[in-house]
Coordinates of C-alpha atoms and ligand atoms in Angstrom, one line a residue:
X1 CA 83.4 86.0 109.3
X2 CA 79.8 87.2 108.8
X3 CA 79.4 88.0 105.0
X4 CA 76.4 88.9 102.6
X5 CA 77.0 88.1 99.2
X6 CA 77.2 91.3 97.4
X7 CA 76.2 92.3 94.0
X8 CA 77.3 95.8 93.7
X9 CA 78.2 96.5 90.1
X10 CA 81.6 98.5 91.9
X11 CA 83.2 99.0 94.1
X12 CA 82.5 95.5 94.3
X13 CA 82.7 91.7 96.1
X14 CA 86.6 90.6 97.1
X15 CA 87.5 87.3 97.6
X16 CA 87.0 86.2 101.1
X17 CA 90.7 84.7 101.9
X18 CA 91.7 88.0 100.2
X19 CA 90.1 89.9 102.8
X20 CA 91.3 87.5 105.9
X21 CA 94.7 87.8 104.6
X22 CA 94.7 91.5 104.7
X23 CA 93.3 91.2 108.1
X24 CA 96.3 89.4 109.3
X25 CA 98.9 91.4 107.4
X26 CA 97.8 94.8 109.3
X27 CA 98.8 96.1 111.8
X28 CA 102.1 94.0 111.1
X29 CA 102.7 93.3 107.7
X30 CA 105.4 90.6 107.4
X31 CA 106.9 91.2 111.0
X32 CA 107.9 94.9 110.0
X33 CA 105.6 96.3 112.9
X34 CA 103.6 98.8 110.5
X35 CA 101.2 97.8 107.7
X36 CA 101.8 97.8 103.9
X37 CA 99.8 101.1 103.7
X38 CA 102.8 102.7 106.2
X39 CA 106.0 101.8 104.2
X40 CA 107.5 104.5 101.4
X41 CA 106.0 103.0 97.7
X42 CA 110.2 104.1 96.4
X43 CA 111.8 101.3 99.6
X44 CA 112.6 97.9 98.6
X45 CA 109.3 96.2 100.7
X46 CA 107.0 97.7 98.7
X47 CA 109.0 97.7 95.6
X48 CA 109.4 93.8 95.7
X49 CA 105.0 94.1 96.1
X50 CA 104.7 96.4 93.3
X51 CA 106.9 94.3 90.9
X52 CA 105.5 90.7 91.9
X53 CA 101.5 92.0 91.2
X54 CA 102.8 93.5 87.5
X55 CA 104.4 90.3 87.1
X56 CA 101.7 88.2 87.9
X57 CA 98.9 90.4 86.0
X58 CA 101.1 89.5 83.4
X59 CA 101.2 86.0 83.1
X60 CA 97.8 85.7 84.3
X61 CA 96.2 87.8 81.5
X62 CA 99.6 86.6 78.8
X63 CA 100.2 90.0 78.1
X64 CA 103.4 89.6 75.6
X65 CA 107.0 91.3 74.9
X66 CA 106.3 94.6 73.4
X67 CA 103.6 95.7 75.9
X68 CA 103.9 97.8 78.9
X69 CA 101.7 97.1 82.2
X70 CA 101.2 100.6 83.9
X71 CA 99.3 100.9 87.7
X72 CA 98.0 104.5 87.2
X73 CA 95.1 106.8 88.8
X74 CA 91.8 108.8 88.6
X75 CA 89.9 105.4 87.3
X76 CA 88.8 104.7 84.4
X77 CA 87.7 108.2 83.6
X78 CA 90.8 109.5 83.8
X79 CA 91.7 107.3 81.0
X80 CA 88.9 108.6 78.6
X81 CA 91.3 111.8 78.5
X82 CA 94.4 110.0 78.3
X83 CA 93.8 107.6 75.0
X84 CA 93.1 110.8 73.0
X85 CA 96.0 112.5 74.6
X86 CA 98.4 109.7 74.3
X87 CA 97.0 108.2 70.7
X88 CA 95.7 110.8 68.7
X89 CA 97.2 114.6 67.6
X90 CA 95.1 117.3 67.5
X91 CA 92.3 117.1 64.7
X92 CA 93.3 113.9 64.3
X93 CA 89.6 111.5 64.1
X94 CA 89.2 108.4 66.5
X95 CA 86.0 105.9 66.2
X96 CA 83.8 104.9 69.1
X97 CA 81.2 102.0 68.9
X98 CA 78.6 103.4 70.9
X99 CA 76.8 100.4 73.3
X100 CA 76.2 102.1 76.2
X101 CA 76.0 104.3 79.3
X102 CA 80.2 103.9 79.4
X103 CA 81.0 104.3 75.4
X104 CA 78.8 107.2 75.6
X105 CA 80.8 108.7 78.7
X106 CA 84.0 108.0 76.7
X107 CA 83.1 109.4 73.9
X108 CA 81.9 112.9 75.2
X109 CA 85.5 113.1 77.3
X110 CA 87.3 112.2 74.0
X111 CA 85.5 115.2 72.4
X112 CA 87.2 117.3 74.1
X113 CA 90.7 116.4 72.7
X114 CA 89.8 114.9 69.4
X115 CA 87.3 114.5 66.4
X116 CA 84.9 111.7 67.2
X117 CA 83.3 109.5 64.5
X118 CA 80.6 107.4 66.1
X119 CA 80.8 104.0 64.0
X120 CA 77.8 102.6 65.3
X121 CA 75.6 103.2 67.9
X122 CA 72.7 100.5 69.7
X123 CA 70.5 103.6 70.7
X124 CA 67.6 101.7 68.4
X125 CA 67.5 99.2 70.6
X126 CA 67.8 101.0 73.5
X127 CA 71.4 99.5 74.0
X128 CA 70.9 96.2 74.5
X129 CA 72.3 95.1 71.5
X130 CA 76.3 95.3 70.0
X131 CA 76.5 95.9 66.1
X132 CA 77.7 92.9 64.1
X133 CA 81.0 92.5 63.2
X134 CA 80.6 92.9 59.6
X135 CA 79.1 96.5 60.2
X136 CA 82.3 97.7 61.6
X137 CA 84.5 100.0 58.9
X138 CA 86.8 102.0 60.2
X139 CA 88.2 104.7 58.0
X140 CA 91.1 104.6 57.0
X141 CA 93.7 107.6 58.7
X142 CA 91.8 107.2 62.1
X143 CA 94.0 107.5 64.6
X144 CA 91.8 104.3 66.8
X145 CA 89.1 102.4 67.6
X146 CA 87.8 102.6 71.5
X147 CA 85.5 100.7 72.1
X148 CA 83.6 99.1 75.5
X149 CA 83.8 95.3 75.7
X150 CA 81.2 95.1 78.6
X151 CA 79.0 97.6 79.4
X152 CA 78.7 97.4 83.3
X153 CA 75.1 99.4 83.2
X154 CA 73.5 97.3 80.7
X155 CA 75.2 94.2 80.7
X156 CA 75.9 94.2 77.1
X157 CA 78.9 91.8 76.3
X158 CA 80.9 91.7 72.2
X159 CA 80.6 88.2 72.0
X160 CA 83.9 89.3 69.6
X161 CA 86.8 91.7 69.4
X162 CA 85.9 94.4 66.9
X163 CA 88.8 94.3 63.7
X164 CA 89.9 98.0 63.6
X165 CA 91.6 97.9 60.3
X166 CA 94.6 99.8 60.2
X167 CA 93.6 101.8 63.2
X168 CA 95.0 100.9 66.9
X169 CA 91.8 98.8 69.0
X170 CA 91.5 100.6 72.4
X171 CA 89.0 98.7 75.0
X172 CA 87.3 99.8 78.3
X173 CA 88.1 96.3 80.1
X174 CA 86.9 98.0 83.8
X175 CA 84.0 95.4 83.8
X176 CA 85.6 92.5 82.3
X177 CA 89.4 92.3 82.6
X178 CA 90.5 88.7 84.0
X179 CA 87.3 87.5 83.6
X180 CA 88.3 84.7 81.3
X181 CA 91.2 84.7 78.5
X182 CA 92.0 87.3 76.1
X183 CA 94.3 87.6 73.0
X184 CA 96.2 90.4 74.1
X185 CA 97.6 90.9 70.6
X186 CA 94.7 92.5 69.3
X187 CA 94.9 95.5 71.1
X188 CA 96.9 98.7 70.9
X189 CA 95.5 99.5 74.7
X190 CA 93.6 97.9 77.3
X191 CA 92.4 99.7 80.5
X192 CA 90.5 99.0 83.1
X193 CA 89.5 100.6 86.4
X194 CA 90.1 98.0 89.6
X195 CA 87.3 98.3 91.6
X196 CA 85.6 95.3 89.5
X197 CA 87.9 92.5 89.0
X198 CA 91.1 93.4 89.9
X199 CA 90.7 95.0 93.9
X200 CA 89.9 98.6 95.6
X201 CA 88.6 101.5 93.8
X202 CA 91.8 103.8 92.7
X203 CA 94.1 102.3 90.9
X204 CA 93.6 101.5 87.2
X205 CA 95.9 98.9 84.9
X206 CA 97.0 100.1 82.1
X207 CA 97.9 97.7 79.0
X208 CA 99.9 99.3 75.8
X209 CA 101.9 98.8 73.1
X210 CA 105.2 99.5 73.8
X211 CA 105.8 101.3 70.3
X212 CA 103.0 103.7 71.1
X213 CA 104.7 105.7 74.1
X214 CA 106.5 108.8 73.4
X215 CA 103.9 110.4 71.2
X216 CA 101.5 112.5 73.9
X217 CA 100.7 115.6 73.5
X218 CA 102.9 118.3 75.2
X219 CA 100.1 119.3 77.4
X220 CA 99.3 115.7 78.7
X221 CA 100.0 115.6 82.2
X222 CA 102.8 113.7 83.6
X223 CA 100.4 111.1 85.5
X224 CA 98.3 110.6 82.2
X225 CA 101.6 110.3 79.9
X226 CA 102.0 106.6 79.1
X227 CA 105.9 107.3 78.6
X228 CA 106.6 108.9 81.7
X229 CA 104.3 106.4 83.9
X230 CA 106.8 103.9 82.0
X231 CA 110.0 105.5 82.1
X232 CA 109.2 105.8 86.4
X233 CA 108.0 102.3 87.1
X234 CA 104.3 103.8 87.4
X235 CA 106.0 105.9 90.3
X236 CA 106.3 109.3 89.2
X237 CA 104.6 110.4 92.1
X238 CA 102.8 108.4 95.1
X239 CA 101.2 105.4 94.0
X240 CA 98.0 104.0 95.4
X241 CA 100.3 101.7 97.6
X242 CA 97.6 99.5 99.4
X243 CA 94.9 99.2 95.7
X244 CA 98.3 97.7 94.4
X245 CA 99.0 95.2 97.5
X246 CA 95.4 94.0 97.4
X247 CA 95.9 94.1 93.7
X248 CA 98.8 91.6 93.6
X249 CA 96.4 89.3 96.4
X250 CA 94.0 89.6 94.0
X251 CA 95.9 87.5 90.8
X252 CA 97.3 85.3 93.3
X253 CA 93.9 84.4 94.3
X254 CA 92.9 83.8 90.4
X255 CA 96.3 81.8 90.1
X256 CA 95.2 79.8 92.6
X257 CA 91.9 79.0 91.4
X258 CA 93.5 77.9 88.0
X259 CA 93.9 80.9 85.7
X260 CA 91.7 82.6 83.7
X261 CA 90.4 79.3 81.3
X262 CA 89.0 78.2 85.3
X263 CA 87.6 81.5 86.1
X264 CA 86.0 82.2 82.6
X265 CA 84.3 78.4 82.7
X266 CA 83.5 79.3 86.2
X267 CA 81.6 82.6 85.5
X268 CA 80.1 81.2 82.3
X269 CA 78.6 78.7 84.2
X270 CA 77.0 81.4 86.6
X271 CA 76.2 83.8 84.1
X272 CA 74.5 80.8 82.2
X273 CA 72.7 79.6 85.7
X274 CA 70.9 83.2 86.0
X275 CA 70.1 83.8 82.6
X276 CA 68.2 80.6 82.2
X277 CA 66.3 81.1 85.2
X278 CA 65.2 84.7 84.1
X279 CA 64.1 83.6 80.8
X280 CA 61.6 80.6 82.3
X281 CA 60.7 82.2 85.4
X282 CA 57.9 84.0 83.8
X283 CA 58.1 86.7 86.7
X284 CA 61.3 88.3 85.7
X285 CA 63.1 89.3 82.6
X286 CA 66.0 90.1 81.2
X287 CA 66.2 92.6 78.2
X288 CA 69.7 92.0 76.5
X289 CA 69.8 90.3 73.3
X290 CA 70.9 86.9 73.8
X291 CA 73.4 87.0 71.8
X292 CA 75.4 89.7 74.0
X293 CA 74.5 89.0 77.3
X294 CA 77.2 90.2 80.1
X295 CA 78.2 87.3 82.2
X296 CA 79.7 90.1 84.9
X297 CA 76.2 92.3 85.0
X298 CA 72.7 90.8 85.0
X299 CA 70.3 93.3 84.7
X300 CA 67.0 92.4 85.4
X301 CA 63.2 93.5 85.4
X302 CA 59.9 92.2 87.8
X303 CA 56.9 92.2 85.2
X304 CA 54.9 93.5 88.6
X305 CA 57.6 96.3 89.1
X306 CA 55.6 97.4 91.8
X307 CA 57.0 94.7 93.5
X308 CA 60.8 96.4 93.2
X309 CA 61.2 98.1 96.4
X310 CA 59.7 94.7 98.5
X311 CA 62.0 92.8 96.0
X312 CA 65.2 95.5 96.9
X313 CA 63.8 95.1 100.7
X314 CA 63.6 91.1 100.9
X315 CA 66.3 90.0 99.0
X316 CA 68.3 92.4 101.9
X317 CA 66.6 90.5 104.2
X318 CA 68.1 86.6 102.7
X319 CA 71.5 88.0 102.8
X320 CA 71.7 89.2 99.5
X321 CA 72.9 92.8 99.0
X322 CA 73.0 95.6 96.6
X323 CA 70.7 93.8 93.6
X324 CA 69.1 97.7 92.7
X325 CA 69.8 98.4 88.8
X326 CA 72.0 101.8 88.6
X327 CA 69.9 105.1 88.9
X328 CA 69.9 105.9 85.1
X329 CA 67.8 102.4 84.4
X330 CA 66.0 100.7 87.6
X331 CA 65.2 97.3 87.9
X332 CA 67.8 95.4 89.5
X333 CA 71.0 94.3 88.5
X334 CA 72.9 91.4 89.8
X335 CA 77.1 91.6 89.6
X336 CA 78.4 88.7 89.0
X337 CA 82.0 89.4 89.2
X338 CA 84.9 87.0 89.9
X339 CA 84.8 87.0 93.4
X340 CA 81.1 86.3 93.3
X341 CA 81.1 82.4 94.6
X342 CA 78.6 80.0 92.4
X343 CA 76.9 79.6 96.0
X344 CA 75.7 82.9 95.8
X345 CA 74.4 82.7 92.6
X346 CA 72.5 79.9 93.6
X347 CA 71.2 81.8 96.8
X348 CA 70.0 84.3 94.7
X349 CA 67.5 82.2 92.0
X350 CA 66.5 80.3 95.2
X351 CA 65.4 83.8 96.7
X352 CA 64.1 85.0 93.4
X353 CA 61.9 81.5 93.1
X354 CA 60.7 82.0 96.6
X355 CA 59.7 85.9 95.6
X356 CA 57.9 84.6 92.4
X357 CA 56.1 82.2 93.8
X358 CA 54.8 84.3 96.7
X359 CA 53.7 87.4 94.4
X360 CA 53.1 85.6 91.4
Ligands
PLP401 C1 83.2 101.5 86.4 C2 83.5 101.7 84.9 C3 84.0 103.0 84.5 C4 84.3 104.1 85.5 O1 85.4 103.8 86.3 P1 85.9 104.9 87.3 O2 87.0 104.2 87.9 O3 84.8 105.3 88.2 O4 86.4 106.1 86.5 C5 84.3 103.1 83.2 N1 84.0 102.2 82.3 C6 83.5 101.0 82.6 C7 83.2 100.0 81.6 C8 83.1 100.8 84.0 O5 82.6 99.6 84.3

């Protein structure tokens, strides 16, 4: 296989034996003559698929009795509507900590079914910054707190899980889920889009307190209503049957590789490579406060940003794809998700030194 390394923010960078082994399972998946992508999600095949990825997520990410693990659809996004619809009654309040371009998203969805109390918000700082913990107070008679552990635009990272006092803690894990451990207990709800750490774009995981279904609104749509996603196996409808097979290749691959205490040392160590590079390079920079730096997205700025477009063009060039900073911020942005191999890190600081030291 020819491959780049590729630091798109998502959809993102699969594992290589991932990809070969979906290569070898089509056209004939398991000596059935059609692919996994061909078979009904309700017949025992893909059944036996389906169970073994929710199985594995589980144990992977310790996910304990008492919590449901739902494969659902329309991203992330969708999910913005479903918390409030699922969590919260009407005029009910819920709390947002504001960090970013995907709290901010969240928020303005949630308006739309609930009252929003913005708790804090790092706008001052121009969001590279999370609050500190002791400026968290959530009011009492809130119905949750949702907030966005990393922010995939501006690679702001809690270094902490927010305490939400007696309301439920809701957190956007798109960016961040199976990076590393997580105590599972602390949250009412975890979601997370897949197309970061998980496999392809359309199918989102779902993590919730078991005690919580049964209380949506009567409006909620079936595919958004945590009880009925449960109550059907996820399977009220068509599932995304191949996200979920690639899915389930996916945690075997992180199995494999040791669990999440490996992968979370593995990307701290690449995270922690990159950083210290921007900060001596003297040519580059990086604007997040140390403190809350993302180790999934590196967002980065040329002090000539003239240079960007040669930078965007070059780095191309060596092999190294996708490094432009999302539309609402420029720069570049390096994605340093799982399946990002410390080999490419290293390729791109080498490049990055060559670039400096050429236009410097
Ligand atoms: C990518 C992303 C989303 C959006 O996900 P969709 O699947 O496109 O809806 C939301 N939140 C975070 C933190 C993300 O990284």
């Amino acid at each position: 296989m020819s491959r780049i390394f590729n630091f798109a923010a998502g959809p993102a960078v699969l594992p290589d034996s991932v990809l070969e082994r979906i290569r070898d399972d089509l056209p004939d998946w398991q000596g059935r003559g059609m692919s996994v992508m061909e078979v009904s999600h309700r017949g025992k095949d893909f059944v036996e698929v389906a169970e073994r990825a929710e199985q594995s997520f589980r144990r992977l990410l310790g996910v304990p009795a008492g919590y449901k693990v739902l494969f659902m659809q329309g991203g992330a996004t969708a999910q913005f509507a479903a918390v409030p619809l699922n969590l919260a009654g009407v005029g009910d309040t819920a709390c947002f900590l504001n960090t970013g371009q995907w709290s901010i998203k969240a928020i303005a969805e949630a308006r739309r079914y609930v009252e929003v109390e913005v708790l804090t918000d790092e706008q001052a700082s121009n969001y590279t910054t999370v609050p500190e913990a002791t400026s968290i107070k959530v009011p009492g008679g809130a119905a949750y707190l949702h907030y966005t552990p990393n922010e995939t635009i501006g690679g702001v990272e809690f270094p902490y899980v927010p305490n939400p006092g007696s309301a439920l803690l809701v957190a956007d894990m798109s960016s961040t889920i199976l990076s590393r451990p997580i105590d599972v207990s602390k949250f009412a709800l975890i979601y997370a889009g897949a197309q970061k750490n998980i496999g392809p774009s359309g199918l989102t995981v779902v993590v919730v307190r078991e005690d919580l279904l049964g209380r949506a609104r009567k409006l909620t749509p079936t595919v958004l209503d945590y009880a009925a996603m449960a109550a059907a196996g996820s399977m009220p409808n068509t599932p995304p049957t191949f996200a979920w097979y690639v899915a389930g290749l996916v945690f075997d691959w992180i199995d494999a590789g040791g669990g999440l205490e490996a992968m979370g040392q593995r990307n701290a160590a690449k995270a922690g490579m990159l950083y210290d590079y921007l900060d001596t390079s003297g040519f580059y920079a990086n604007p997040v406060h140390p403190g809350c730096r993302s180790w999934m997205n590196v967002p980065f700025t040329l002090h000539r940003s003239e240079l960007d477009k040669q930078f965007l063009l070059e780095s191309r060039t060596a092999g190294l794809a996708n490094l432009e900073g999302h539309r609402s911020v420029g720069g570049m942005r390096a994605s340093l998700y799982n399946a990002m191999p410390v080999e490419g890190v290293k390729a791109l600081i080498e490049f990055m030194q060559d670039f400096a030291q050429r236009h410097g």
